[in-house]
Short mmCIF file of C-alpha atoms and ligand atoms in Angstrom, two decimals:
data_model
loop_
_atom_site.label_atom_id
_atom_site.label_comp_id
_atom_site.label_asym_id
_atom_site.label_seq_id
_atom_site.Cartn_x
_atom_site.Cartn_y
_atom_site.Cartn_z
CA MET C 1 130.37 129.88 116.50
CA SER C 2 126.79 130.96 115.81
CA SER C 3 124.77 130.51 118.99
CA GLU C 4 122.18 128.32 117.25
CA CYS C 5 124.80 125.91 115.83
CA LYS C 6 125.87 122.87 117.83
CA HIS C 7 129.11 122.71 115.82
CA ASP C 8 131.75 125.19 114.77
CA LEU C 9 131.30 125.22 111.00
CA ARG C 10 134.06 127.82 110.61
CA MET C 11 136.51 125.11 111.64
CA ILE C 12 134.97 122.43 109.40
CA PHE C 13 134.73 124.62 106.29
CA PRO C 14 138.47 124.84 105.33
CA ASN C 15 138.67 121.06 105.09
CA PHE C 16 136.65 121.05 101.86
CA GLN C 17 137.65 122.04 98.32
CA ILE C 18 135.68 125.29 98.27
CA LEU C 19 137.34 128.50 97.11
CA GLY C 20 136.19 131.54 99.05
CA ASN C 21 135.74 132.75 102.58
CA PHE C 22 133.42 131.40 105.24
CA VAL C 23 130.76 133.98 106.15
CA SER C 24 128.18 132.22 108.34
CA ALA C 25 126.40 128.98 109.11
CA THR C 26 122.87 128.29 110.22
CA PRO C 27 121.01 125.06 111.12
CA TYR C 28 118.82 124.06 108.19
CA GLY C 29 115.83 121.86 107.33
CA SER C 30 113.66 119.56 109.39
CA GLY C 31 115.30 116.13 108.97
CA HIS C 32 115.13 113.71 111.91
CA ILE C 33 118.61 112.22 111.54
CA ASN C 34 121.62 114.31 110.49
CA ASP C 35 122.82 117.77 111.59
CA THR C 36 122.34 119.97 108.55
CA TYR C 37 123.71 123.51 108.08
CA ALA C 38 123.45 126.09 105.31
CA VAL C 39 126.89 127.67 105.01
CA SER C 40 127.29 131.05 103.29
CA VAL C 41 130.54 131.66 101.50
CA SER C 42 131.90 134.78 99.83
CA GLN C 43 133.25 133.83 96.40
CA GLY C 44 134.62 136.43 93.98
CA GLY C 45 132.36 139.11 95.39
CA SER C 46 129.15 137.13 95.46
CA SER C 47 127.59 135.01 98.11
CA MET C 48 127.19 131.25 97.59
CA ARG C 49 125.60 128.66 99.85
CA TYR C 50 126.61 125.08 100.57
CA ILE C 51 124.93 122.35 102.61
CA PHE C 52 127.19 120.91 105.30
CA GLN C 53 126.04 117.80 107.16
CA ARG C 54 127.33 115.91 110.11
CA ILE C 55 126.43 112.32 109.34
CA ASN C 56 124.73 110.68 112.31
CA HIS C 57 127.22 107.88 112.94
CA ASN C 58 125.18 106.37 115.78
CA ILE C 59 122.67 105.46 113.10
CA PHE C 60 124.94 105.04 110.07
CA LYS C 61 127.69 102.83 111.43
CA ASN C 62 130.07 103.14 108.47
CA PRO C 63 130.06 106.68 107.03
CA PRO C 64 132.98 106.06 104.59
CA LEU C 65 131.07 103.20 102.93
CA LEU C 66 127.88 105.28 102.98
CA MET C 67 129.71 108.11 101.20
CA ASP C 68 131.09 105.63 98.69
CA ASN C 69 127.47 104.66 97.85
CA ILE C 70 126.51 108.32 97.50
CA SER C 71 129.53 109.12 95.31
CA ARG C 72 128.73 106.23 92.99
CA VAL C 73 125.05 107.14 92.76
CA THR C 74 125.55 110.88 92.23
CA LYS C 75 128.36 110.36 89.66
CA HIS C 76 126.17 107.91 87.75
CA ILE C 77 123.25 110.32 87.64
CA HIS C 78 125.53 113.23 86.67
CA SER C 79 126.94 111.12 83.82
CA LYS C 80 123.36 110.85 82.51
CA ILE C 81 122.57 114.55 82.95
CA GLY C 82 125.75 115.47 81.05
CA SER C 83 126.57 119.11 80.39
CA ASP C 84 123.14 120.57 81.21
CA PRO C 85 123.83 124.10 82.59
CA ASP C 86 121.47 123.26 85.47
CA SER C 87 123.22 119.96 86.26
CA THR C 88 124.26 120.87 89.81
CA ARG C 89 120.62 121.55 90.65
CA ARG C 90 119.33 118.33 89.13
CA ALA C 91 121.34 115.90 91.23
CA LEU C 92 123.27 116.32 94.46
CA TYR C 93 126.88 117.27 93.86
CA VAL C 94 129.37 116.12 96.49
CA ILE C 95 132.21 118.55 97.22
CA PRO C 96 135.41 116.60 97.95
CA ALA C 97 137.40 117.22 101.10
CA ILE C 98 140.94 118.59 100.80
CA ASN C 99 142.31 115.04 100.99
CA GLY C 100 140.16 114.03 97.99
CA LYS C 101 137.74 111.92 99.99
CA PRO C 102 133.98 112.62 99.80
CA TYR C 103 133.92 113.34 103.54
CA PHE C 104 136.06 114.85 106.30
CA GLN C 105 136.48 113.36 109.75
CA ASP C 106 137.01 115.99 112.47
CA PRO C 107 139.17 115.48 115.57
CA ASP C 108 136.05 114.53 117.59
CA GLY C 109 135.39 111.64 115.22
CA ASN C 110 132.44 113.29 113.45
CA TYR C 111 132.03 112.71 109.72
CA TRP C 112 131.19 115.74 107.58
CA ARG C 113 130.14 116.14 103.96
CA ALA C 114 129.39 119.14 101.79
CA TYR C 115 126.99 119.53 98.87
CA ILE C 116 126.32 122.35 96.46
CA PHE C 117 123.20 124.11 97.76
CA VAL C 118 120.32 123.69 95.34
CA GLU C 119 118.95 127.24 95.20
CA LYS C 120 115.53 128.46 94.03
CA ALA C 121 113.84 125.27 95.17
CA LYS C 122 112.33 124.03 98.40
CA THR C 123 111.16 121.01 100.31
CA TYR C 124 107.66 120.72 101.78
CA ASP C 125 106.96 119.11 105.15
CA ILE C 126 103.24 118.90 104.37
CA ILE C 127 101.73 118.30 100.96
CA GLU C 128 99.97 121.36 99.57
CA THR C 129 98.88 120.55 96.04
CA CYS C 130 98.25 117.58 93.76
CA GLU C 131 100.85 119.04 91.43
CA ASN C 132 103.50 118.76 94.15
CA ALA C 133 102.45 115.17 94.84
CA TYR C 134 102.71 114.35 91.14
CA GLU C 135 106.12 116.01 90.82
CA ALA C 136 107.59 114.41 93.95
CA SER C 137 106.44 110.97 92.88
CA LYS C 138 107.70 111.42 89.33
CA ALA C 139 111.09 112.57 90.63
CA PHE C 140 111.50 109.50 92.85
CA GLY C 141 110.27 107.19 90.07
CA LYS C 142 112.75 108.75 87.67
CA PHE C 143 115.49 108.43 90.28
CA GLN C 144 114.85 104.67 90.53
CA GLY C 145 114.93 104.49 86.72
CA GLU C 146 118.28 106.28 86.56
CA LEU C 147 119.80 103.70 88.88
CA VAL C 148 118.58 100.61 87.03
CA ASP C 149 121.93 100.45 85.20
CA LEU C 150 124.21 101.54 88.06
CA PRO C 151 127.52 99.82 87.28
CA GLY C 152 129.66 97.97 89.81
CA SER C 153 128.98 95.79 92.80
CA ARG C 154 125.76 95.73 94.88
CA LEU C 155 125.50 98.93 96.95
CA GLU C 156 126.41 98.68 100.62
CA GLU C 157 123.44 98.29 102.98
CA THR C 158 123.92 101.41 105.09
CA ILE C 159 121.31 100.18 107.58
CA PRO C 160 120.70 96.44 107.25
CA ASN C 161 117.03 95.37 107.26
CA PHE C 162 115.96 99.00 106.97
CA HIS C 163 112.54 98.17 105.49
CA ASN C 164 112.28 94.65 106.83
CA THR C 165 108.85 95.15 108.40
CA PRO C 166 108.79 91.79 110.25
CA GLN C 167 112.15 92.74 111.80
CA ARG C 168 110.77 96.18 112.70
CA TYR C 169 107.86 94.37 114.33
CA LYS C 170 110.23 92.19 116.36
CA ASN C 171 112.11 95.30 117.48
CA PHE C 172 108.79 96.73 118.66
CA GLU C 173 107.97 93.52 120.57
CA ASN C 174 111.39 93.60 122.24
CA ALA C 175 111.00 97.26 123.21
CA LEU C 176 107.56 96.48 124.60
CA LYS C 177 108.87 93.57 126.64
CA ALA C 178 111.77 95.63 128.02
CA ASP C 179 109.64 98.76 128.58
CA SER C 180 112.93 100.42 129.52
CA ALA C 181 111.47 103.92 129.79
CA ASN C 182 108.39 102.75 131.65
CA ARG C 183 106.07 104.11 129.00
CA ALA C 184 104.05 101.12 127.80
CA ALA C 185 101.12 102.02 130.05
CA SER C 186 100.83 105.41 128.33
CA ALA C 187 100.66 103.89 124.85
CA LYS C 188 98.11 101.11 125.34
CA THR C 189 95.88 101.96 122.36
CA GLU C 190 98.84 102.26 119.99
CA ILE C 191 100.37 99.02 121.25
CA GLU C 192 97.10 97.18 120.67
CA PHE C 193 96.86 98.60 117.17
CA ALA C 194 100.44 97.58 116.40
CA LEU C 195 99.82 94.04 117.63
CA SER C 196 96.56 93.71 115.69
CA LYS C 197 98.20 94.47 112.32
CA ALA C 198 101.20 92.15 112.59
CA LYS C 199 99.89 89.86 109.87
CA MET C 200 100.51 92.27 107.01
CA ALA C 201 104.17 92.86 107.90
CA SER C 202 105.72 90.21 105.66
CA LYS C 203 103.66 90.61 102.48
CA LEU C 204 106.22 92.45 100.31
CA LEU C 205 109.12 90.29 101.45
CA ASP C 206 107.01 87.21 100.69
CA LEU C 207 106.33 88.48 97.17
CA ASN C 208 110.04 89.10 96.76
CA ALA C 209 110.95 85.63 98.05
CA ALA C 210 108.42 84.14 95.62
CA GLY C 211 110.20 85.91 92.75
CA LEU C 212 107.20 88.11 91.98
CA ILE C 213 108.81 91.48 92.77
CA PRO C 214 112.52 92.11 92.23
CA GLU C 215 115.21 93.74 94.33
CA ARG C 216 116.21 97.11 92.85
CA VAL C 217 118.33 100.09 93.80
CA THR C 218 115.88 102.23 95.75
CA HIS C 219 115.97 105.43 97.77
CA ASN C 220 114.26 104.03 100.87
CA ASP C 221 113.49 107.41 102.47
CA THR C 222 111.16 109.07 99.98
CA LYS C 223 109.39 111.34 102.41
CA LEU C 224 108.11 114.47 100.78
CA ASN C 225 110.81 116.68 102.31
CA ASN C 226 113.51 114.62 100.61
CA VAL C 227 112.79 116.06 97.19
CA LEU C 228 113.38 119.65 96.15
CA ILE C 229 110.61 121.31 94.13
CA ASP C 230 111.62 124.15 91.80
CA ASP C 231 110.22 127.53 92.93
CA ALA C 232 109.53 128.83 89.43
CA SER C 233 108.22 125.78 87.57
CA GLY C 234 106.84 123.68 90.44
CA LYS C 235 108.68 120.69 88.94
CA GLY C 236 110.63 118.16 90.98
CA VAL C 237 114.22 119.28 90.56
CA CYS C 238 116.45 117.18 92.83
CA VAL C 239 116.14 114.05 94.97
CA ILE C 240 118.12 114.49 98.19
CA ASP C 241 118.93 112.60 101.42
CA LEU C 242 120.72 109.71 99.76
CA ASP C 243 121.96 107.99 102.96
CA THR C 244 119.65 105.03 102.50
CA VAL C 245 120.04 104.53 98.74
CA MET C 246 120.71 100.79 98.63
CA PRO C 247 119.13 97.54 97.51
CA GLY C 248 115.40 97.54 98.26
CA LEU C 249 111.94 97.14 96.78
CA ALA C 250 110.41 99.79 94.54
CA LEU C 251 107.27 99.69 96.67
CA TYR C 252 109.16 100.90 99.75
CA ASP C 253 109.63 104.17 97.90
CA PHE C 254 106.09 104.46 96.63
CA GLY C 255 104.73 103.49 100.05
CA ASP C 256 106.64 106.25 101.82
CA LEU C 257 105.28 108.75 99.30
CA VAL C 258 101.74 107.70 100.19
CA ARG C 259 102.65 108.04 103.87
CA THR C 260 104.00 111.57 103.52
CA SER C 261 102.11 113.06 100.58
CA THR C 262 98.44 112.16 100.90
CA SER C 263 97.50 113.54 104.32
CA PRO C 264 97.02 117.28 104.90
CA ALA C 265 98.39 117.00 108.45
CA ALA C 266 101.93 117.20 109.80
CA GLU C 267 103.67 113.96 110.78
CA ASP C 268 103.40 115.06 114.42
CA GLU C 269 99.89 116.59 114.30
CA LYS C 270 98.09 116.18 117.62
CA ASP C 271 94.59 116.61 116.22
CA LEU C 272 94.03 113.21 114.61
CA SER C 273 90.80 114.32 112.94
CA LYS C 274 93.04 116.17 110.48
CA VAL C 275 94.85 113.00 109.39
CA ARG C 276 93.47 111.29 106.29
CA MET C 277 94.42 109.72 102.99
CA GLN C 278 93.14 112.03 100.25
CA MET C 279 92.26 110.24 97.04
CA PRO C 280 93.21 113.09 94.63
CA MET C 281 96.70 113.13 96.17
CA PHE C 282 96.96 109.36 95.82
CA GLU C 283 95.91 109.61 92.19
CA ALA C 284 98.57 112.29 91.59
CA LEU C 285 101.19 110.03 93.20
CA VAL C 286 100.19 107.09 91.03
CA ASN C 287 100.28 109.23 87.88
CA GLY C 288 103.66 110.72 88.81
CA TYR C 289 105.18 107.38 89.69
CA LEU C 290 103.92 105.66 86.54
CA ASP C 291 105.23 108.58 84.44
CA GLY C 292 108.60 108.64 86.25
CA ALA C 293 109.29 104.93 86.67
CA GLY C 294 106.63 103.39 84.48
CA SER C 295 108.21 101.02 82.05
CA PHE C 296 110.32 98.91 84.40
CA LEU C 297 107.60 98.13 86.95
CA VAL C 298 106.28 94.57 86.99
CA LYS C 299 102.64 93.53 87.44
CA ASP C 300 102.87 92.75 91.16
CA GLU C 301 104.56 96.04 91.92
CA VAL C 302 101.73 97.96 90.26
CA ALA C 303 99.11 95.76 91.96
CA ASN C 304 100.52 96.61 95.40
CA LEU C 305 100.88 100.39 95.11
CA ALA C 306 98.01 101.03 97.55
CA PHE C 307 99.07 98.24 99.90
CA SER C 308 102.62 99.62 100.04
CA GLY C 309 101.26 102.90 101.38
CA LYS C 310 99.49 101.06 104.19
CA LEU C 311 102.50 98.88 104.97
CA ILE C 312 105.14 101.61 105.07
CA THR C 313 102.87 103.87 107.13
CA TYR C 314 102.39 100.99 109.59
CA GLU C 315 106.14 100.30 109.59
CA ILE C 316 107.15 103.90 110.34
CA GLY C 317 104.40 104.03 112.99
CA LEU C 318 105.95 100.94 114.57
CA ARG C 319 109.37 102.60 114.50
CA PHE C 320 108.07 105.76 116.22
CA LEU C 321 106.32 103.61 118.83
CA THR C 322 109.46 101.51 119.37
CA ASP C 323 111.51 104.67 119.84
CA TYR C 324 108.95 106.10 122.27
CA LEU C 325 109.02 102.87 124.31
CA SER C 326 112.83 102.85 124.23
CA GLY C 327 113.17 106.42 125.57
CA ASP C 328 113.66 108.38 122.28
CA VAL C 329 117.05 107.07 121.28
CA TYR C 330 116.74 107.26 117.46
CA PHE C 331 114.60 110.08 116.03
CA LYS C 332 115.34 113.68 117.03
CA ILE C 333 112.50 114.97 119.22
CA LYS C 334 111.42 118.49 120.12
CA ARG C 335 108.91 117.80 122.90
CA GLU C 336 107.85 115.16 125.40
CA GLY C 337 105.77 112.44 123.78
CA HIS C 338 106.87 113.56 120.31
CA ASN C 339 107.44 110.02 119.03
CA LEU C 340 104.09 108.88 120.43
CA ASP C 341 102.36 111.78 118.65
CA ARG C 342 104.13 110.76 115.44
CA CYS C 343 103.09 107.14 115.92
CA ARG C 344 99.47 108.17 116.39
CA THR C 345 99.31 110.05 113.08
CA GLN C 346 100.81 107.05 111.29
CA PHE C 347 98.31 104.60 112.73
CA GLN C 348 95.44 107.00 112.01
CA LEU C 349 96.62 107.15 108.41
CA VAL C 350 96.77 103.34 108.23
CA ARG C 351 93.11 103.29 109.28
CA SER C 352 92.22 105.88 106.65
CA ILE C 353 94.05 103.92 103.93
CA GLU C 354 92.31 100.73 105.02
CA ASP C 355 88.92 102.44 104.71
CA GLN C 356 89.73 103.45 101.14
CA GLU C 357 91.93 100.60 100.01
CA ASP C 358 89.40 99.07 97.60
CA ALA C 359 88.87 102.39 95.88
CA MET C 360 92.63 102.99 95.74
CA ASN C 361 93.16 99.59 94.12
CA ALA C 362 90.35 100.23 91.65
CA LEU C 363 91.95 103.54 90.70
CA VAL C 364 95.31 101.88 90.02
CA ALA C 365 93.68 99.08 88.02
CA LYS C 366 91.90 101.64 85.82
CA LYS C 367 95.20 103.41 85.05
CA VAL C 368 97.02 100.33 83.84
CA ARG C 369 94.17 98.58 82.02
P1 ADP X 1 118.10 114.25 107.18
O1 ADP X 1 118.72 112.93 106.84
O2 ADP X 1 118.39 114.69 108.55
O3 ADP X 1 116.66 114.25 106.84
P2 ADP X 1 118.52 115.73 104.70
O4 ADP X 1 119.66 115.27 103.85
O5 ADP X 1 117.17 115.35 104.27
O6 ADP X 1 118.81 115.32 106.23
O7 ADP X 1 118.62 117.32 104.79
C1 ADP X 1 117.76 118.07 105.63
C2 ADP X 1 117.11 119.21 104.84
O8 ADP X 1 118.13 120.07 104.30
C3 ADP X 1 116.30 118.75 103.64
O9 ADP X 1 114.98 118.41 103.97
C4 ADP X 1 116.37 119.99 102.73
O10 ADP X 1 115.40 120.95 103.12
C5 ADP X 1 117.75 120.56 103.03
N1 ADP X 1 118.78 120.16 102.03
C6 ADP X 1 119.54 119.05 102.06
N2 ADP X 1 120.40 119.01 101.03
C7 ADP X 1 120.19 120.15 100.31
C8 ADP X 1 120.80 120.75 99.13
N3 ADP X 1 121.81 120.17 98.49
N4 ADP X 1 120.32 121.95 98.71
C9 ADP X 1 119.30 122.57 99.37
N5 ADP X 1 118.72 122.08 100.49
C10 ADP X 1 119.14 120.88 100.95
C1 GN1 X 2 113.88 109.73 108.96
O1 GN1 X 2 116.17 111.48 107.64
P1 GN1 X 2 114.72 111.79 107.48
O2 GN1 X 2 114.19 112.75 108.47
O3 GN1 X 2 114.47 112.17 106.03
C2 GN1 X 2 114.18 108.25 108.80
C3 GN1 X 2 113.14 107.61 107.88
C4 GN1 X 2 111.75 107.81 108.48
C5 GN1 X 2 111.51 109.29 108.69
C6 GN1 X 2 110.22 109.54 109.40
C7 GN1 X 2 117.69 107.05 108.17
O4 GN1 X 2 113.96 110.37 107.70
O5 GN1 X 2 113.39 106.22 107.74
O6 GN1 X 2 110.78 107.29 107.62
O7 GN1 X 2 112.57 109.89 109.49
N1 GN1 X 2 115.51 108.07 108.24
C8 GN1 X 2 116.34 107.13 108.77
O8 GN1 X 2 109.88 110.88 109.27
O9 GN1 X 2 116.01 106.39 109.69
MG1 MG X 3 115.67 114.09 105.07
#
């Protein structure tokens, strides 16, 4: 087993329908949830890579149902792409296990899946250019559009209430009350900020309950590093990380794009003066999203594009704060106080969005006039 790998991928590999010999495995990417590996395989004299992932089953309680969602979604998108020679780069392609299932369960109870590795493309942890913002947003908008006619029953909710902000707020209140890791005293400013913004938590759910914005099939985790950008063309090539594709609101997806693609700072940046909502990036996101999703969006979705950015940034900030208060039980961390650092950038970005919200709304209104 490679010394950097927590798991023995050589033992997992033969359980999937891949012809060829295992060569090596290395931990890959910067996701906060699953264990991801790039696996090199020798096939007919050339080297091929695959993505292997151990699904985090503490977080996703029912991996077989989750993989059923992903199989349905990827097959549907592939049926639209058709025989394009680049098809296995344009949508994730699930490699079946030897037993025909879209996953393999190892003797320790871990669930594994394998995807074709999308080569000649990369993910960005920090936004670099307006073009990338435009392309990422267009790709996620298009992804939502491709799933408008997904046949069959409602997708399984892989994490119930995932973007239910009032519920996320309650979870924060409970963690604060319990203060199980004895950390509340070290997060006073952030706790006060979280409490002061509670009022906005229910706005999108209220609009949904009033019949003004519809439930759709949405991605729900549209952070910038969940879309692959083509190295040569700079175009969005493939939407990845489909664990949370399920019923949701379109604005959850746009909001998370604003959260992750308008600030020039890392999600865990310690220097908060670097964190800010940049209007040219927001404009690129709006343009990309309207070009990608465009025609199916209703009036109240468009009118809340800027607000969704503020709300989702607040919501993820609440989740980081909750996890910090609970002793880091959810998000992977690399240093002490990591979740508090992440929370601080989110709340700083909420402030920056608030400062510019009128201008953001005016920009959107001008586009759709
Ligand atoms: P997590 O849920 O932990 O965020 P992801 O599914 O987003 O896991 O995968 C982590 C990283 O692995 C991604 O950000 C991306 O860089 C890379 N990755 C995932 N799937 C593929 C793929 N099929 N081809 C190339 N890279 C991929
Ligand atoms: C997680 O899996 P990843 O790293 O793409 C999280 C998102 C958060 C994000 C914050 C299933 O996303 O909801 O917004 O971290 N995914 C899950 O960076 O909780
Ligand atoms: Mg991810």
